[in-house]
Each structure stands twice: as structure tokens, then as C-alpha cells.
Amino acid sequence: MNFGFNTLKKIKKADYISIDERELQIHFQDKDTEVEDLVKQLVKEKRTKKLTITLGARGALMRHKKTQVVVPALTSSVFDTVGAGDGHLSVAGLLTAVTDDMKVVGLLGNIAGGLVTKYLGNKEFINKVLFLKTLNTLLK
């Protein structure tokens, strides 16, 4: 019910921004321009050094200063996408305070976001054991 009403318009500067592709398009009222070009505009406008644009099944675009990388989505079966961005942000937001390595931030954020999609309507929380088990499996 609130979608599109809480935009980035009020924010002048941010240390880290994490939004999805649709929120980025809504901010600029532009659904035709490439995401990478909108990201450049957003970084300049909000004077942010760290940024995540979640791209759904295409993963997440991670940016620190002028370095940009797309970290792939880490789940092949999705039950419910509600809360996936929040799951990503809960981990990625904390990590951006301690590291500039956006590949690490994206990997761990995408694990959290992917785990959230396994449950209907956020009925389950991401737990440490499952998170670490998933990370361990990916690193093998």
C-alpha cells in the first residue's frame, strides 16, 4: 500500500544505499535507461560511496566508489520474494560498515536474501546455522 511513496527524494547524502531496481526507476521516473546509468546518476545526486541495487533473479549490482560488480543470485527456487531485499539489507548494511569489498558484501547479502525466499510471508527467520551452512556449501 505504501509502494512508491517513500522514495529517496528526502535524502541528501548517504553512506550506503540499498534499493531494488524498481525503486531506482521510480526515483528517476525512468524505466527505459540502463540500470548502470541510473546508478551513476544516483551516486552523484546522493553523494554515496557504497550502493546496492538488487536485481531479483539477476542478482545484485554492488558499487563502491567507481568499482561496480554484479553478484549473482544464489537461489534457483523461489517460494516467496517478500522480504528478500530486507534480508539482503540486514546483512549487507552491517558489512558495509566494516569492509569496502562489495563482492563479500554482495555474496553474504545475497545468501540472506535468498534464504528469505524459501519461506512464505517471512514466517521463518534466517538463522545462523542455515546461513553458515549455505556459505560453506558455496565456498566448496
JSON list of C-alpha atoms in Angstrom, two decimals:
[
{"chain": "A", "resi": 1, "resn": "MET", "atom": "CA", "xyz": [0.00, 0.00, 0.00]},
{"chain": "A", "resi": 2, "resn": "ASN", "atom": "CA", "xyz": [2.98, 2.28, 0.55]},
{"chain": "A", "resi": 3, "resn": "PHE", "atom": "CA", "xyz": [4.96, 1.35, -2.58]},
{"chain": "A", "resi": 4, "resn": "GLY", "atom": "CA", "xyz": [6.36, 4.35, -4.42]},
{"chain": "A", "resi": 5, "resn": "PHE", "atom": "CA", "xyz": [5.59, 6.86, -1.67]},
{"chain": "A", "resi": 6, "resn": "ASN", "atom": "CA", "xyz": [8.81, 6.52, 0.36]},
{"chain": "A", "resi": 7, "resn": "THR", "atom": "CA", "xyz": [11.40, 7.47, -2.24]},
{"chain": "A", "resi": 8, "resn": "LEU", "atom": "CA", "xyz": [14.95, 8.74, -1.93]},
{"chain": "A", "resi": 9, "resn": "LYS", "atom": "CA", "xyz": [13.87, 12.33, -2.62]},
{"chain": "A", "resi": 10, "resn": "LYS", "atom": "CA", "xyz": [14.26, 13.40, 1.04]},
{"chain": "A", "resi": 11, "resn": "ILE", "atom": "CA", "xyz": [17.79, 12.01, 1.35]},
{"chain": "A", "resi": 12, "resn": "LYS", "atom": "CA", "xyz": [20.59, 14.47, 0.58]},
{"chain": "A", "resi": 13, "resn": "LYS", "atom": "CA", "xyz": [23.60, 12.25, 1.35]},
{"chain": "A", "resi": 14, "resn": "ALA", "atom": "CA", "xyz": [24.01, 8.62, 2.39]},
{"chain": "A", "resi": 15, "resn": "ASP", "atom": "CA", "xyz": [26.89, 6.39, 3.43]},
{"chain": "A", "resi": 16, "resn": "TYR", "atom": "CA", "xyz": [25.15, 3.37, 1.91]},
{"chain": "A", "resi": 17, "resn": "ILE", "atom": "CA", "xyz": [22.02, 2.95, -0.19]},
{"chain": "A", "resi": 18, "resn": "SER", "atom": "CA", "xyz": [20.30, -0.38, -0.80]},
{"chain": "A", "resi": 19, "resn": "ILE", "atom": "CA", "xyz": [17.22, -0.41, -3.03]},
{"chain": "A", "resi": 20, "resn": "ASP", "atom": "CA", "xyz": [15.79, -2.63, -5.74]},
{"chain": "A", "resi": 21, "resn": "GLU", "atom": "CA", "xyz": [15.78, -1.93, -9.46]},
{"chain": "A", "resi": 22, "resn": "ARG", "atom": "CA", "xyz": [12.14, -0.78, -9.49]},
{"chain": "A", "resi": 23, "resn": "GLU", "atom": "CA", "xyz": [12.75, 1.70, -6.65]},
{"chain": "A", "resi": 24, "resn": "LEU", "atom": "CA", "xyz": [15.67, 3.12, -8.64]},
{"chain": "A", "resi": 25, "resn": "GLN", "atom": "CA", "xyz": [13.47, 3.52, -11.71]},
{"chain": "A", "resi": 26, "resn": "ILE", "atom": "CA", "xyz": [10.72, 5.17, -9.64]},
{"chain": "A", "resi": 27, "resn": "HIS", "atom": "CA", "xyz": [13.22, 7.60, -8.11]},
{"chain": "A", "resi": 28, "resn": "PHE", "atom": "CA", "xyz": [14.19, 8.85, -11.56]},
{"chain": "A", "resi": 29, "resn": "GLN", "atom": "CA", "xyz": [10.78, 8.19, -13.13]},
{"chain": "A", "resi": 30, "resn": "ASP", "atom": "CA", "xyz": [12.66, 6.32, -15.82]},
{"chain": "A", "resi": 31, "resn": "LYS", "atom": "CA", "xyz": [12.15, 2.67, -16.73]},
{"chain": "A", "resi": 32, "resn": "ASP", "atom": "CA", "xyz": [13.99, 2.79, -20.05]},
{"chain": "A", "resi": 33, "resn": "THR", "atom": "CA", "xyz": [17.54, 3.84, -19.08]},
{"chain": "A", "resi": 34, "resn": "GLU", "atom": "CA", "xyz": [20.04, 1.09, -18.22]},
{"chain": "A", "resi": 35, "resn": "VAL", "atom": "CA", "xyz": [20.44, 0.39, -14.50]},
{"chain": "A", "resi": 36, "resn": "GLU", "atom": "CA", "xyz": [24.17, 1.17, -14.65]},
{"chain": "A", "resi": 37, "resn": "ASP", "atom": "CA", "xyz": [23.46, 4.67, -15.99]},
{"chain": "A", "resi": 38, "resn": "LEU", "atom": "CA", "xyz": [20.80, 5.33, -13.34]},
{"chain": "A", "resi": 39, "resn": "VAL", "atom": "CA", "xyz": [23.28, 4.16, -10.68]},
{"chain": "A", "resi": 40, "resn": "LYS", "atom": "CA", "xyz": [25.82, 6.74, -11.84]},
{"chain": "A", "resi": 41, "resn": "GLN", "atom": "CA", "xyz": [23.17, 9.45, -11.57]},
{"chain": "A", "resi": 42, "resn": "LEU", "atom": "CA", "xyz": [22.13, 8.28, -8.10]},
{"chain": "A", "resi": 43, "resn": "VAL", "atom": "CA", "xyz": [25.71, 8.16, -6.79]},
{"chain": "A", "resi": 44, "resn": "LYS", "atom": "CA", "xyz": [26.31, 11.70, -7.97]},
{"chain": "A", "resi": 45, "resn": "GLU", "atom": "CA", "xyz": [22.98, 13.01, -6.67]},
{"chain": "A", "resi": 46, "resn": "LYS", "atom": "CA", "xyz": [23.18, 11.39, -3.21]},
{"chain": "A", "resi": 47, "resn": "ARG", "atom": "CA", "xyz": [26.98, 11.58, -2.82]},
{"chain": "A", "resi": 48, "resn": "THR", "atom": "CA", "xyz": [27.15, 7.97, -1.70]},
{"chain": "A", "resi": 49, "resn": "LYS", "atom": "CA", "xyz": [30.22, 5.77, -1.94]},
{"chain": "A", "resi": 50, "resn": "LYS", "atom": "CA", "xyz": [28.53, 2.41, -1.36]},
{"chain": "A", "resi": 51, "resn": "LEU", "atom": "CA", "xyz": [25.41, 1.20, -3.09]},
{"chain": "A", "resi": 52, "resn": "THR", "atom": "CA", "xyz": [23.40, -1.96, -3.75]},
{"chain": "A", "resi": 53, "resn": "ILE", "atom": "CA", "xyz": [20.71, -2.33, -6.37]},
{"chain": "A", "resi": 54, "resn": "THR", "atom": "CA", "xyz": [19.01, -5.70, -6.00]},
{"chain": "A", "resi": 55, "resn": "LEU", "atom": "CA", "xyz": [18.05, -7.15, -9.38]},
{"chain": "A", "resi": 56, "resn": "GLY", "atom": "CA", "xyz": [15.90, -10.13, -8.42]},
{"chain": "A", "resi": 57, "resn": "ALA", "atom": "CA", "xyz": [16.88, -13.27, -10.32]},
{"chain": "A", "resi": 58, "resn": "ARG", "atom": "CA", "xyz": [19.78, -11.35, -11.90]},
{"chain": "A", "resi": 59, "resn": "GLY", "atom": "CA", "xyz": [21.48, -10.86, -8.52]},
{"chain": "A", "resi": 60, "resn": "ALA", "atom": "CA", "xyz": [22.66, -7.55, -7.10]},
{"chain": "A", "resi": 61, "resn": "LEU", "atom": "CA", "xyz": [24.68, -4.70, -8.50]},
{"chain": "A", "resi": 62, "resn": "MET", "atom": "CA", "xyz": [27.23, -3.67, -5.89]},
{"chain": "A", "resi": 63, "resn": "ARG", "atom": "CA", "xyz": [29.19, -0.41, -6.07]},
{"chain": "A", "resi": 64, "resn": "HIS", "atom": "CA", "xyz": [31.97, 1.15, -4.02]},
{"chain": "A", "resi": 65, "resn": "LYS", "atom": "CA", "xyz": [33.28, 4.45, -5.33]},
{"chain": "A", "resi": 66, "resn": "LYS", "atom": "CA", "xyz": [33.82, 3.78, -9.05]},
{"chain": "A", "resi": 67, "resn": "THR", "atom": "CA", "xyz": [34.09, -0.02, -8.86]},
{"chain": "A", "resi": 68, "resn": "GLN", "atom": "CA", "xyz": [30.95, -1.91, -9.79]},
{"chain": "A", "resi": 69, "resn": "VAL", "atom": "CA", "xyz": [30.27, -5.64, -9.76]},
{"chain": "A", "resi": 70, "resn": "VAL", "atom": "CA", "xyz": [27.16, -7.78, -10.20]},
{"chain": "A", "resi": 71, "resn": "VAL", "atom": "CA", "xyz": [26.95, -10.63, -7.69]},
{"chain": "A", "resi": 72, "resn": "PRO", "atom": "CA", "xyz": [24.68, -13.42, -8.98]},
{"chain": "A", "resi": 73, "resn": "ALA", "atom": "CA", "xyz": [21.53, -14.58, -7.25]},
{"chain": "A", "resi": 74, "resn": "LEU", "atom": "CA", "xyz": [22.25, -17.66, -5.20]},
{"chain": "A", "resi": 75, "resn": "THR", "atom": "CA", "xyz": [18.95, -19.50, -5.27]},
{"chain": "A", "resi": 76, "resn": "SER", "atom": "CA", "xyz": [17.30, -21.38, -8.09]},
{"chain": "A", "resi": 77, "resn": "SER", "atom": "CA", "xyz": [13.92, -21.97, -6.48]},
{"chain": "A", "resi": 78, "resn": "VAL", "atom": "CA", "xyz": [11.93, -19.11, -5.02]},
{"chain": "A", "resi": 79, "resn": "PHE", "atom": "CA", "xyz": [8.80, -19.64, -2.94]},
{"chain": "A", "resi": 80, "resn": "ASP", "atom": "CA", "xyz": [8.05, -16.01, -1.96]},
{"chain": "A", "resi": 81, "resn": "THR", "atom": "CA", "xyz": [10.07, -12.86, -2.71]},
{"chain": "A", "resi": 82, "resn": "VAL", "atom": "CA", "xyz": [8.51, -10.79, 0.09]},
{"chain": "A", "resi": 83, "resn": "GLY", "atom": "CA", "xyz": [11.31, -9.61, 2.36]},
{"chain": "A", "resi": 84, "resn": "ALA", "atom": "CA", "xyz": [14.21, -10.73, 0.16]},
{"chain": "A", "resi": 85, "resn": "GLY", "atom": "CA", "xyz": [15.52, -7.16, -0.12]},
{"chain": "A", "resi": 86, "resn": "ASP", "atom": "CA", "xyz": [15.20, -6.71, 3.63]},
{"chain": "A", "resi": 87, "resn": "GLY", "atom": "CA", "xyz": [17.11, -9.94, 4.19]},
{"chain": "A", "resi": 88, "resn": "HIS", "atom": "CA", "xyz": [19.85, -8.71, 1.87]},
{"chain": "A", "resi": 89, "resn": "LEU", "atom": "CA", "xyz": [19.97, -5.32, 3.60]},
{"chain": "A", "resi": 90, "resn": "SER", "atom": "CA", "xyz": [20.10, -6.84, 7.10]},
{"chain": "A", "resi": 91, "resn": "VAL", "atom": "CA", "xyz": [23.45, -8.44, 6.31]},
{"chain": "A", "resi": 92, "resn": "ALA", "atom": "CA", "xyz": [24.87, -6.13, 3.64]},
{"chain": "A", "resi": 93, "resn": "GLY", "atom": "CA", "xyz": [24.13, -2.96, 5.59]},
{"chain": "A", "resi": 94, "resn": "LEU", "atom": "CA", "xyz": [26.12, -4.17, 8.57]},
{"chain": "A", "resi": 95, "resn": "LEU", "atom": "CA", "xyz": [29.00, -5.37, 6.42]},
{"chain": "A", "resi": 96, "resn": "THR", "atom": "CA", "xyz": [29.41, -2.04, 4.63]},
{"chain": "A", "resi": 97, "resn": "ALA", "atom": "CA", "xyz": [30.41, -0.54, 7.98]},
{"chain": "A", "resi": 98, "resn": "VAL", "atom": "CA", "xyz": [33.41, -2.88, 8.25]},
{"chain": "A", "resi": 99, "resn": "THR", "atom": "CA", "xyz": [34.52, -3.60, 4.67]},
{"chain": "A", "resi": 100, "resn": "ASP", "atom": "CA", "xyz": [34.79, -1.92, 1.28]},
{"chain": "A", "resi": 101, "resn": "ASP", "atom": "CA", "xyz": [34.84, -5.29, -0.51]},
{"chain": "A", "resi": 102, "resn": "MET", "atom": "CA", "xyz": [31.47, -5.20, -2.22]},
{"chain": "A", "resi": 103, "resn": "LYS", "atom": "CA", "xyz": [31.93, -8.74, -3.58]},
{"chain": "A", "resi": 104, "resn": "VAL", "atom": "CA", "xyz": [31.90, -10.02, 0.00]},
{"chain": "A", "resi": 105, "resn": "VAL", "atom": "CA", "xyz": [29.01, -7.70, 0.92]},
{"chain": "A", "resi": 106, "resn": "GLY", "atom": "CA", "xyz": [27.06, -8.90, -2.13]},
{"chain": "A", "resi": 107, "resn": "LEU", "atom": "CA", "xyz": [27.77, -12.58, -1.57]},
{"chain": "A", "resi": 108, "resn": "LEU", "atom": "CA", "xyz": [26.69, -12.57, 2.07]},
{"chain": "A", "resi": 109, "resn": "GLY", "atom": "CA", "xyz": [23.77, -10.23, 1.39]},
{"chain": "A", "resi": 110, "resn": "ASN", "atom": "CA", "xyz": [22.56, -12.48, -1.43]},
{"chain": "A", "resi": 111, "resn": "ILE", "atom": "CA", "xyz": [22.77, -15.53, 0.82]},
{"chain": "A", "resi": 112, "resn": "ALA", "atom": "CA", "xyz": [20.49, -13.79, 3.33]},
{"chain": "A", "resi": 113, "resn": "GLY", "atom": "CA", "xyz": [18.12, -12.55, 0.62]},
{"chain": "A", "resi": 114, "resn": "GLY", "atom": "CA", "xyz": [17.99, -15.99, -0.98]},
{"chain": "A", "resi": 115, "resn": "LEU", "atom": "CA", "xyz": [17.24, -17.74, 2.30]},
{"chain": "A", "resi": 116, "resn": "VAL", "atom": "CA", "xyz": [14.28, -15.42, 2.91]},
{"chain": "A", "resi": 117, "resn": "THR", "atom": "CA", "xyz": [12.70, -16.52, -0.39]},
{"chain": "A", "resi": 118, "resn": "LYS", "atom": "CA", "xyz": [12.38, -20.09, 0.89]},
{"chain": "A", "resi": 119, "resn": "TYR", "atom": "CA", "xyz": [9.53, -19.22, 3.27]},
{"chain": "A", "resi": 120, "resn": "LEU", "atom": "CA", "xyz": [6.03, -17.86, 2.71]},
{"chain": "A", "resi": 121, "resn": "GLY", "atom": "CA", "xyz": [5.48, -14.36, 4.08]},
{"chain": "A", "resi": 122, "resn": "ASN", "atom": "CA", "xyz": [8.53, -14.18, 6.35]},
{"chain": "A", "resi": 123, "resn": "LYS", "atom": "CA", "xyz": [7.20, -16.98, 8.58]},
{"chain": "A", "resi": 124, "resn": "GLU", "atom": "CA", "xyz": [10.74, -18.06, 9.41]},
{"chain": "A", "resi": 125, "resn": "PHE", "atom": "CA", "xyz": [13.81, -16.09, 10.39]},
{"chain": "A", "resi": 126, "resn": "ILE", "atom": "CA", "xyz": [17.22, -16.51, 8.82]},
{"chain": "A", "resi": 127, "resn": "ASN", "atom": "CA", "xyz": [19.22, -18.47, 11.36]},
{"chain": "A", "resi": 128, "resn": "LYS", "atom": "CA", "xyz": [22.97, -18.59, 11.83]},
{"chain": "A", "resi": 129, "resn": "VAL", "atom": "CA", "xyz": [23.30, -22.34, 11.27]},
{"chain": "A", "resi": 130, "resn": "LEU", "atom": "CA", "xyz": [21.48, -22.29, 7.91]},
{"chain": "A", "resi": 131, "resn": "PHE", "atom": "CA", "xyz": [23.32, -19.13, 6.84]},
{"chain": "A", "resi": 132, "resn": "LEU", "atom": "CA", "xyz": [26.75, -20.64, 7.60]},
{"chain": "A", "resi": 133, "resn": "LYS", "atom": "CA", "xyz": [25.81, -23.99, 6.05]},
{"chain": "A", "resi": 134, "resn": "THR", "atom": "CA", "xyz": [24.80, -22.19, 2.84]},
{"chain": "A", "resi": 135, "resn": "LEU", "atom": "CA", "xyz": [28.02, -20.16, 2.82]},
{"chain": "A", "resi": 136, "resn": "ASN", "atom": "CA", "xyz": [30.10, -23.30, 3.41]},
{"chain": "A", "resi": 137, "resn": "THR", "atom": "CA", "xyz": [28.37, -25.10, 0.53]},
{"chain": "A", "resi": 138, "resn": "LEU", "atom": "CA", "xyz": [29.01, -22.17, -1.82]},
{"chain": "A", "resi": 139, "resn": "LEU", "atom": "CA", "xyz": [32.68, -21.99, -0.87]},
{"chain": "A", "resi": 140, "resn": "LYS", "atom": "CA", "xyz": [33.33, -25.68, -1.64]}
]
